[in-house]
Short mmCIF file of C-alpha atoms in Angstrom, two decimals:
data_model
loop_
_atom_site.label_atom_id
_atom_site.label_comp_id
_atom_site.label_asym_id
_atom_site.label_seq_id
_atom_site.Cartn_x
_atom_site.Cartn_y
_atom_site.Cartn_z
CA MET A 183 -0.17 0.26 0.19
CA GLY A 184 0.87 3.74 -0.38
CA ARG A 185 1.75 6.40 1.70
CA GLU A 186 -1.73 7.94 1.13
CA HIS A 187 -3.33 4.86 2.11
CA TRP A 188 -1.15 4.24 5.34
CA LYS A 189 -1.79 7.63 6.41
CA LYS A 190 -5.99 7.09 6.12
CA ILE A 191 -5.45 3.88 8.13
CA TRP A 192 -3.58 5.81 11.21
CA VAL A 193 -5.85 8.96 11.10
CA GLY A 194 -8.73 6.42 11.08
CA SER A 195 -8.03 4.54 13.71
CA ALA A 196 -6.16 6.90 16.05
CA GLY A 197 -9.31 8.17 17.62
CA ASN A 198 -10.28 4.58 17.76
CA MET A 199 -7.59 3.84 20.41
CA VAL A 200 -8.05 7.45 22.49
CA GLU A 201 -12.00 6.36 22.48
CA TRP A 202 -11.44 2.72 23.79
CA PHE A 203 -8.82 4.25 26.00
CA ASP A 204 -11.17 6.68 28.06
CA TRP A 205 -13.59 3.78 27.92
CA PHE A 206 -11.77 1.17 29.22
CA VAL A 207 -10.02 3.62 31.97
CA TYR A 208 -13.59 4.41 33.52
CA ALA A 209 -14.01 0.96 34.31
CA SER A 210 -10.54 0.36 35.88
CA PHE A 211 -10.35 3.22 37.35
CA ALA A 212 -13.45 3.20 39.19
CA THR A 213 -12.59 1.57 42.45
CA TYR A 214 -10.13 4.72 42.93
CA PHE A 215 -13.03 7.37 42.38
CA ALA A 216 -15.98 5.52 43.56
CA GLY A 217 -15.36 7.25 46.76
CA ALA A 218 -15.23 10.63 45.51
CA PHE A 219 -18.45 11.03 43.56
CA PHE A 220 -20.73 9.36 46.76
CA PRO A 221 -21.28 9.72 50.20
CA GLU A 222 -19.15 7.78 53.12
CA GLY A 223 -20.67 4.51 53.61
CA ASN A 224 -20.81 1.25 51.92
CA ASP A 225 -18.07 0.57 49.66
CA THR A 226 -20.05 -1.76 47.66
CA ALA A 227 -22.81 0.52 47.38
CA LYS A 228 -20.36 3.19 45.76
CA LEU A 229 -19.24 0.72 43.35
CA MET A 230 -22.53 -0.30 42.40
CA ASN A 231 -23.47 3.38 41.86
CA THR A 232 -20.81 3.75 39.50
CA ALA A 233 -20.89 0.67 37.54
CA GLY A 234 -24.76 1.74 37.18
CA ILE A 235 -23.18 4.85 35.68
CA PHE A 236 -21.21 3.14 33.60
CA ALA A 237 -23.73 0.58 32.32
CA VAL A 238 -25.62 3.71 31.15
CA GLY A 239 -22.77 4.14 28.41
CA PHE A 240 -23.91 0.84 26.89
CA PHE A 241 -27.44 1.89 26.89
CA MET A 242 -26.65 4.85 24.50
CA ARG A 243 -24.35 3.43 22.40
CA PRO A 244 -27.38 2.54 20.31
CA VAL A 245 -28.74 5.75 19.93
CA GLY A 246 -24.88 6.96 19.53
CA GLY A 247 -25.05 4.61 16.55
CA TRP A 248 -28.31 5.79 15.10
CA LEU A 249 -27.31 9.26 15.33
CA LEU A 250 -23.79 9.55 14.32
CA GLY A 251 -24.67 6.91 11.48
CA ARG A 252 -27.21 9.24 9.88
CA VAL A 253 -24.06 12.14 10.30
CA GLY A 254 -21.64 9.53 8.57
CA ASP A 255 -24.28 8.78 5.57
CA ARG A 256 -25.52 12.67 5.23
CA LYS A 257 -22.61 14.48 6.08
CA GLY A 258 -19.66 12.00 5.05
CA ARG A 259 -17.30 10.20 7.16
CA LYS A 260 -14.85 12.62 7.78
CA ALA A 261 -17.73 14.68 9.67
CA ALA A 262 -18.96 11.65 11.59
CA LEU A 263 -15.45 10.96 12.62
CA THR A 264 -14.55 14.36 13.94
CA LEU A 265 -18.02 14.41 15.84
CA THR A 266 -17.19 11.34 18.00
CA VAL A 267 -13.99 12.28 19.01
CA THR A 268 -15.33 15.91 19.80
CA LEU A 269 -17.77 13.99 22.40
CA MET A 270 -15.02 11.56 23.63
CA SER A 271 -12.94 14.77 24.72
CA ALA A 272 -15.66 16.44 26.07
CA SER A 273 -16.67 13.79 28.11
CA ALA A 274 -13.03 13.26 29.37
CA VAL A 275 -12.53 16.52 30.64
CA LEU A 276 -15.79 16.36 32.49
CA ILE A 277 -14.70 13.21 34.59
CA ALA A 278 -11.21 14.98 34.84
CA ILE A 279 -12.80 18.39 36.49
CA ALA A 280 -15.97 16.89 37.99
CA PRO A 281 -16.48 18.26 41.56
CA THR A 282 -16.15 15.16 44.43
CA TYR A 283 -19.46 15.03 47.02
CA SER A 284 -17.54 16.79 49.44
CA VAL A 285 -17.69 20.05 47.37
CA ALA A 286 -20.77 19.61 45.00
CA GLY A 287 -23.07 16.75 46.69
CA TYR A 288 -24.68 14.81 44.26
CA GLY A 289 -23.50 17.13 41.12
CA GLY A 290 -20.55 15.99 40.91
CA ALA A 291 -22.38 12.57 40.34
CA ALA A 292 -24.39 14.15 37.98
CA VAL A 293 -21.29 15.44 36.03
CA LEU A 294 -19.58 11.82 35.82
CA LEU A 295 -23.18 10.89 34.19
CA ILE A 296 -23.31 13.26 31.70
CA ALA A 297 -19.59 12.79 30.54
CA ARG A 298 -20.97 8.58 30.32
CA LEU A 299 -23.87 9.65 28.50
CA LEU A 300 -21.56 11.55 26.01
CA GLN A 301 -19.22 8.53 26.02
CA GLY A 302 -21.74 6.32 25.41
CA LEU A 303 -22.89 8.33 22.32
CA SER A 304 -19.27 8.76 20.67
CA VAL A 305 -18.27 5.01 21.24
CA GLY A 306 -21.66 4.45 19.76
CA GLY A 307 -20.35 6.18 16.62
CA GLU A 308 -17.12 5.58 16.34
CA TYR A 309 -16.95 1.72 15.73
CA ALA A 310 -18.97 2.11 12.60
CA ALA A 311 -17.22 5.58 11.61
CA SER A 312 -13.90 4.16 11.27
CA ALA A 313 -14.92 0.97 10.24
CA THR A 314 -16.71 2.18 7.48
CA TYR A 315 -14.18 5.03 6.42
CA LEU A 316 -11.05 2.16 6.82
CA THR A 317 -13.05 0.04 4.53
CA GLU A 318 -13.95 2.55 2.08
CA ALA A 319 -10.39 4.45 2.15
CA SER A 320 -8.37 1.29 1.37
CA ALA A 321 -7.86 -0.35 -1.79
CA PRO A 322 -10.46 -3.26 -2.95
CA GLN A 323 -7.35 -6.16 -2.38
CA HIS A 324 -6.42 -4.65 1.06
CA ARG A 325 -9.49 -4.14 2.61
CA GLY A 326 -9.28 -6.75 5.30
CA PHE A 327 -5.97 -5.65 5.91
CA ALA A 328 -7.03 -1.82 6.32
CA SER A 329 -10.16 -2.46 8.44
CA SER A 330 -8.32 -4.88 10.66
CA PHE A 331 -6.54 -1.79 12.26
CA GLN A 332 -9.54 -1.00 13.60
CA TYR A 333 -9.12 -4.03 16.66
CA VAL A 334 -5.61 -3.26 16.67
CA SER A 335 -6.24 0.60 17.97
CA MET A 336 -8.99 -0.82 20.15
CA THR A 337 -6.82 -2.85 21.61
CA ALA A 338 -4.09 -0.48 21.78
CA GLY A 339 -6.29 1.98 23.79
CA GLN A 340 -6.89 -0.97 26.31
CA ILE A 341 -3.17 -2.03 26.38
CA VAL A 342 -2.44 1.65 27.27
CA GLY A 343 -4.65 2.11 29.65
CA LEU A 344 -3.84 -0.93 31.58
CA GLY A 345 -0.29 0.03 30.98
CA LEU A 346 -1.11 3.95 32.91
CA GLN A 347 -2.80 2.01 35.72
CA ILE A 348 0.34 -0.17 36.16
CA VAL A 349 2.48 3.02 36.26
CA LEU A 350 0.72 4.92 38.61
CA GLN A 351 0.01 1.83 40.59
CA ARG A 352 3.92 1.54 41.41
CA THR A 353 4.30 5.33 41.27
CA MET A 354 1.95 6.71 43.83
CA SER A 355 0.87 5.83 47.09
CA ASP A 356 -2.91 4.38 47.12
CA GLU A 357 -3.98 7.59 48.71
CA ALA A 358 -2.68 9.88 46.13
CA LEU A 359 -4.70 7.68 43.47
CA HIS A 360 -7.98 7.41 45.86
CA SER A 361 -7.80 11.63 46.41
CA TRP A 362 -6.66 12.99 42.77
CA GLY A 363 -4.53 10.57 40.40
CA TRP A 364 -7.46 9.01 39.17
CA ARG A 365 -8.04 12.09 37.30
CA ILE A 366 -4.60 11.93 35.32
CA PRO A 367 -6.00 9.07 32.68
CA PHE A 368 -8.92 11.55 32.10
CA ILE A 369 -6.89 14.23 31.57
CA ILE A 370 -4.49 12.52 29.22
CA GLY A 371 -7.26 10.91 26.97
CA ALA A 372 -8.44 14.57 26.86
CA LEU A 373 -5.16 15.72 25.46
CA GLY A 374 -5.12 12.74 22.78
CA ALA A 375 -8.71 13.64 21.82
CA ALA A 376 -7.57 17.01 21.01
CA VAL A 377 -4.41 15.93 18.69
CA VAL A 378 -7.16 13.31 17.00
CA PHE A 379 -9.85 16.18 16.44
CA TYR A 380 -7.27 18.02 14.72
CA LEU A 381 -6.14 15.20 12.17
CA ARG A 382 -9.44 14.17 11.80
CA ARG A 383 -9.90 17.88 10.66
CA ASN A 384 -7.14 17.51 7.96
CA MET A 385 -8.33 14.09 6.70
CA LEU A 386 -9.47 13.52 3.01
CA GLU A 387 -13.39 11.97 2.60
CA THR A 388 -13.47 8.56 1.01
CA ASP A 389 -13.56 8.58 -2.90
CA VAL A 390 -16.56 5.74 -2.61
CA TYR A 391 -18.48 8.05 -0.61
CA GLU A 392 -17.80 11.46 -2.78
CA GLU A 393 -18.52 9.52 -6.31
CA SER A 394 -22.01 8.29 -4.75
CA ALA A 395 -22.83 12.06 -3.45
CA ASP A 396 -25.12 12.46 -6.06
CA ASP A 397 -26.53 9.07 -6.92
CA THR A 398 -28.87 9.44 -3.70
CA PRO A 399 -31.35 11.80 -2.66
CA ALA A 400 -30.20 13.35 0.32
CA ARG A 401 -33.68 12.87 2.00
CA ASP A 402 -33.09 8.78 1.83
CA LYS A 403 -29.66 8.55 3.14
CA GLY A 404 -28.86 7.51 6.73
CA THR A 405 -32.57 7.22 7.51
CA LEU A 406 -34.50 4.07 9.43
CA LYS A 407 -36.36 3.61 6.65
CA ALA A 408 -33.48 3.52 3.96
CA LEU A 409 -32.24 0.78 6.51
CA TRP A 410 -35.45 -1.00 6.99
CA ALA A 411 -34.97 -1.52 3.04
CA HIS A 412 -31.96 -3.24 3.36
CA LYS A 413 -33.37 -5.28 6.87
CA ARG A 414 -31.95 -8.45 6.13
CA GLU A 415 -28.67 -7.32 5.87
CA ALA A 416 -29.12 -5.39 9.51
CA PHE A 417 -30.46 -8.52 11.09
CA LEU A 418 -27.38 -10.41 9.40
CA VAL A 419 -24.95 -7.84 11.45
CA VAL A 420 -26.62 -8.50 14.62
CA ALA A 421 -26.56 -12.55 14.01
CA LEU A 422 -22.50 -12.57 13.23
CA THR A 423 -21.66 -9.65 15.88
CA MET A 424 -23.42 -12.36 19.01
CA GLY A 425 -20.85 -14.78 18.85
CA GLY A 426 -17.67 -12.51 18.48
CA THR A 427 -18.62 -9.91 21.31
CA VAL A 428 -19.52 -12.27 23.59
CA ALA A 429 -15.99 -13.92 23.32
CA TYR A 430 -14.00 -10.63 22.67
CA TYR A 431 -15.69 -8.89 25.86
CA THR A 432 -15.09 -12.55 27.99
CA TYR A 433 -11.17 -12.88 27.04
CA THR A 434 -10.49 -9.10 27.26
CA THR A 435 -12.43 -7.39 29.74
CA TYR A 436 -13.65 -10.05 31.83
CA LEU A 437 -10.46 -12.38 31.75
CA THR A 438 -8.63 -10.41 33.93
CA LYS A 439 -11.47 -10.38 36.78
CA TYR A 440 -11.58 -14.44 35.88
CA LEU A 441 -8.30 -15.26 36.83
CA SER A 442 -8.24 -13.26 39.69
CA ASN A 443 -11.75 -14.36 41.24
CA SER A 444 -12.21 -17.92 39.78
CA ALA A 445 -8.67 -19.17 38.92
CA GLY A 446 -7.49 -17.40 42.25
CA LEU A 447 -4.36 -15.90 40.51
CA PRO A 448 -2.97 -12.58 42.27
CA LYS A 449 -4.50 -9.51 40.82
CA GLN A 450 -0.56 -8.47 39.67
CA THR A 451 -0.47 -11.68 37.75
CA ALA A 452 -3.81 -11.73 36.12
CA THR A 453 -3.38 -8.12 35.12
CA LEU A 454 0.07 -9.21 33.55
CA VAL A 455 -1.70 -12.43 31.90
CA SER A 456 -4.28 -10.00 30.44
CA PHE A 457 -1.40 -7.15 29.68
CA CYS A 458 0.78 -9.75 27.62
CA ALA A 459 -2.01 -11.69 25.68
CA LEU A 460 -3.92 -8.10 24.42
CA ILE A 461 0.00 -7.13 22.70
CA VAL A 462 -0.03 -10.16 20.75
CA PHE A 463 -3.73 -10.13 20.21
CA ALA A 464 -3.02 -6.69 18.73
CA CYS A 465 -0.12 -8.03 16.29
CA LEU A 466 -2.18 -10.71 14.80
CA GLN A 467 -5.15 -8.40 13.54
CA PRO A 468 -3.27 -7.12 10.44
CA LEU A 469 -1.85 -10.94 9.83
CA ALA A 470 -5.58 -12.27 9.85
CA GLY A 471 -7.02 -9.40 7.66
CA LYS A 472 -4.38 -9.62 5.20
CA LEU A 473 -5.32 -13.43 4.82
CA SER A 474 -8.99 -12.69 4.38
CA ASP A 475 -7.98 -10.15 1.39
CA ARG A 476 -6.57 -14.11 -0.26
CA ILE A 477 -8.82 -16.63 0.81
CA GLY A 478 -12.11 -14.38 1.76
CA ARG A 479 -14.09 -13.26 4.89
CA ARG A 480 -15.91 -16.62 5.66
CA PRO A 481 -13.10 -19.10 6.15
CA LEU A 482 -12.23 -16.64 8.67
CA LEU A 483 -15.12 -16.09 10.47
CA ILE A 484 -16.30 -19.85 10.05
CA THR A 485 -13.11 -20.84 11.90
CA PHE A 486 -13.77 -18.58 14.64
CA ALA A 487 -16.81 -20.05 15.36
CA LEU A 488 -16.17 -23.85 15.30
CA GLY A 489 -13.07 -22.90 17.54
CA SER A 490 -15.33 -20.65 20.02
CA THR A 491 -18.31 -23.11 19.58
CA PHE A 492 -15.86 -26.38 20.50
CA LEU A 493 -13.28 -24.69 22.53
CA THR A 494 -14.78 -22.25 25.21
CA VAL A 495 -15.75 -24.98 27.71
CA PRO A 496 -12.05 -26.71 27.69
CA ILE A 497 -10.37 -23.56 27.64
CA MET A 498 -12.47 -21.79 30.32
CA THR A 499 -12.43 -24.80 32.70
CA MET A 500 -8.44 -25.45 32.00
CA LEU A 501 -8.09 -21.56 32.90
CA LYS A 502 -9.86 -21.68 36.08
CA HIS A 503 -6.88 -24.38 37.13
CA ALA A 504 -4.28 -22.75 35.35
CA GLY A 505 -2.69 -21.95 38.70
CA SER A 506 0.14 -19.77 37.35
CA PHE A 507 1.06 -16.98 34.99
CA TRP A 508 2.73 -19.41 32.29
CA PRO A 509 -0.58 -21.69 31.80
CA ALA A 510 -2.90 -18.82 31.99
CA LEU A 511 -1.11 -17.02 29.32
CA GLY A 512 -1.03 -19.84 26.97
CA LEU A 513 -4.49 -20.67 27.49
CA SER A 514 -5.49 -16.88 27.05
CA LEU A 515 -3.55 -16.95 23.72
CA LEU A 516 -4.91 -20.06 22.40
CA ALA A 517 -8.72 -18.21 23.14
CA LEU A 518 -7.47 -15.12 21.41
CA VAL A 519 -6.15 -16.42 18.46
CA VAL A 520 -9.39 -18.25 17.98
CA ILE A 521 -11.43 -14.98 17.96
CA THR A 522 -8.96 -13.25 15.82
CA GLY A 523 -11.13 -14.95 13.01
CA TYR A 524 -13.90 -12.54 14.12
CA THR A 525 -11.78 -9.47 15.28
CA SER A 526 -9.65 -8.67 12.28
CA ILE A 527 -12.24 -8.72 9.77
CA ASN A 528 -15.80 -8.02 10.95
CA ALA A 529 -15.64 -4.42 10.64
CA CYS A 530 -15.04 -4.77 6.67
CA VAL A 531 -17.77 -7.50 6.78
CA LYS A 532 -20.55 -5.43 7.92
CA ALA A 533 -19.57 -2.45 5.67
CA GLU A 534 -19.30 -4.53 2.53
CA LEU A 535 -22.78 -5.66 3.18
CA PHE A 536 -24.36 -2.35 2.40
CA PRO A 537 -24.64 0.38 -0.11
CA THR A 538 -22.73 3.63 0.08
CA SER A 539 -26.02 5.61 1.17
CA ILE A 540 -26.77 3.53 4.15
CA ARG A 541 -23.67 1.99 4.93
CA ALA A 542 -22.65 4.18 8.16
CA LEU A 543 -26.13 3.35 9.58
CA GLY A 544 -26.27 -0.08 8.45
CA VAL A 545 -23.36 -0.86 10.23
CA ALA A 546 -23.81 1.37 13.38
CA LEU A 547 -27.37 0.63 14.66
CA PRO A 548 -27.23 -3.38 14.50
CA TYR A 549 -23.84 -3.43 15.75
CA ALA A 550 -24.39 -0.98 18.92
CA ILE A 551 -27.64 -3.16 19.68
CA ALA A 552 -26.09 -6.44 19.29
CA ASN A 553 -22.82 -4.96 21.59
CA ALA A 554 -25.21 -3.60 24.12
CA LEU A 555 -27.33 -7.05 24.29
CA PHE A 556 -24.67 -9.55 24.21
CA GLY A 557 -21.14 -7.35 24.61
CA GLY A 558 -21.86 -5.04 27.26
CA THR A 559 -23.51 -7.87 29.51
CA ALA A 560 -20.83 -11.03 29.18
CA GLU A 561 -19.21 -9.85 32.34
CA TYR A 562 -22.86 -9.35 34.55
CA VAL A 563 -24.17 -12.80 33.03
CA ALA A 564 -20.90 -14.62 34.38
CA LEU A 565 -20.93 -13.40 37.26
CA TRP A 566 -24.65 -14.39 37.69
CA PHE A 567 -23.81 -17.71 36.50
CA LYS A 568 -20.75 -17.63 39.51
CA ASP A 569 -23.20 -16.03 42.11
CA ALA A 570 -25.70 -18.90 41.26
CA GLY A 571 -22.84 -21.77 41.77
CA VAL A 572 -22.92 -22.84 38.15
CA GLU A 573 -20.15 -20.63 36.74
CA SER A 574 -19.78 -23.26 33.76
CA GLY A 575 -23.38 -22.60 32.82
CA PHE A 576 -21.39 -19.55 31.26
CA TYR A 577 -18.57 -21.22 29.60
CA TRP A 578 -21.77 -22.75 27.92
CA TYR A 579 -23.66 -19.39 27.19
CA VAL A 580 -20.52 -18.38 25.15
CA ALA A 581 -20.41 -21.09 23.01
CA GLY A 582 -24.04 -21.09 22.63
CA CYS A 583 -23.86 -17.49 20.93
CA ALA A 584 -20.85 -18.80 18.92
CA ALA A 585 -22.97 -21.77 17.18
CA VAL A 586 -26.09 -19.03 16.52
CA SER A 587 -23.32 -16.74 14.97
CA LEU A 588 -21.49 -20.24 13.07
CA VAL A 589 -25.26 -21.13 11.55
CA VAL A 590 -24.60 -17.44 10.04
CA TYR A 591 -21.74 -17.69 8.70
CA LEU A 592 -22.10 -21.25 7.11
CA THR A 593 -25.08 -19.64 5.14
CA MET A 594 -24.08 -16.14 4.17
CA ARG A 595 -22.69 -14.80 1.04
CA GLU A 596 -18.78 -13.91 0.67
CA THR A 597 -17.75 -10.46 0.72
CA ARG A 598 -14.32 -10.10 -0.33
CA ASP A 599 -14.79 -9.12 -3.94
CA ILE A 600 -17.70 -6.78 -3.90
CA ASP A 601 -17.61 -3.54 -5.65
CA LEU A 602 -18.07 -0.89 -2.42
CA GLY A 603 -19.64 1.32 -5.03
CA ARG A 604 -22.26 -0.93 -6.58
CA VAL A 605 -23.77 -2.79 -3.51
CA GLY A 606 -27.45 -3.37 -3.83
CA ARG A 607 -27.54 -2.09 -7.40
CA PRO A 608 -28.24 -4.07 -9.96
CA VAL A 609 -25.12 -5.00 -12.78
CA ALA A 610 -25.11 -2.92 -15.90
CA GLU A 611 -26.27 -4.09 -18.87
CA PRO A 612 -23.61 -4.52 -21.16
CA GLU A 613 -23.92 -2.05 -24.10
CA ALA A 614 -24.65 -3.62 -27.47
CA GLU A 615 -21.79 -3.31 -30.07
CA PRO A 616 -22.74 -0.72 -32.98
CA VAL A 617 -23.56 -2.38 -36.35
CA ALA A 618 -21.51 -2.37 -39.19
CA ALA A 619 -22.16 0.15 -41.44
CA LYS A 620 -22.76 -1.80 -44.80
#
């Protein structure tokens, strides 16, 4: 790929990294700032209040997917990407400067809630905006490779957030982290978002979008009515996302807690396992994306679904009895290799299903709904099974979700060779050859 393509990949995915850094540090630093926004009392109640505000972000993601997907189809991919990073920057600033309970009572919690609403809107739109941009901005033969950087950047955001947490824990006292140190990651997130805002203000619109600008009436772009005309593809996005998002959240967000609470590893060891596994996972994405450009998307998706359906129960069972760093890391890497078949290419597969005039909304809304229903609830479902004394039930739940997606992958069409500019349009009739003059 040329320099221009690499620039588009960098600008399109850099904001995604900042978005997921901010999203991740809220959850990881909640134990430090929970007491700052609620009155003295039960520590568990404080965490539950903070977790409740965290959950609100997931409910806002479908709303963000709808609003920003509409912007992406009507105003362009650049406009949507610029707006998502603006919202995320504003949310990070609000959390960084939010007054504590001792200063403003529940006013600080109200600011936290508003910030989380903005985060949910932003992340809900960012996925589709970046997926659409990375897919459209790349050459047809490199779409899988280019779009794989979406999950590279998502994972990089988690890695940076996790690394920052490790650094702050080792350089600051626990008292200082609870007092004011928890604000540091949000300040960094706001600064990072400001840099990305500048980059995106100067980015180029995709050729695919610009060339289709005059083909569809403005009133029909990015509307729910237009999306309903492609309801089969929308339901397909929900179904193919179901297994992938559950598996992704299980082996990334929930993994550290599972290794600590269920496998009995020390928290430092569990954190290190997740950190090392995520680094390898990020490196795998472009390799798998490039492979999909050669052999197609369906083989990778089917491999993921087969692996998750039949390997989840044994992997999770063995992880529970891993006992030390290396066995836990090996099993975690095996699981992440399996789900790479989904994460590396799911962005471009979804974008390749829809015509240009409805592509951003078509990716955004169904994905956000599936993510809120299955990905966002994965940790809660896992803890529910654990609390009920049948933790292995969660393993079967993850495998079952993958099995549903497997059926979809086996029956869906291959999307690798689709012309993005002609999705949903009839193939043009060949022009008749002129009759030779007699």
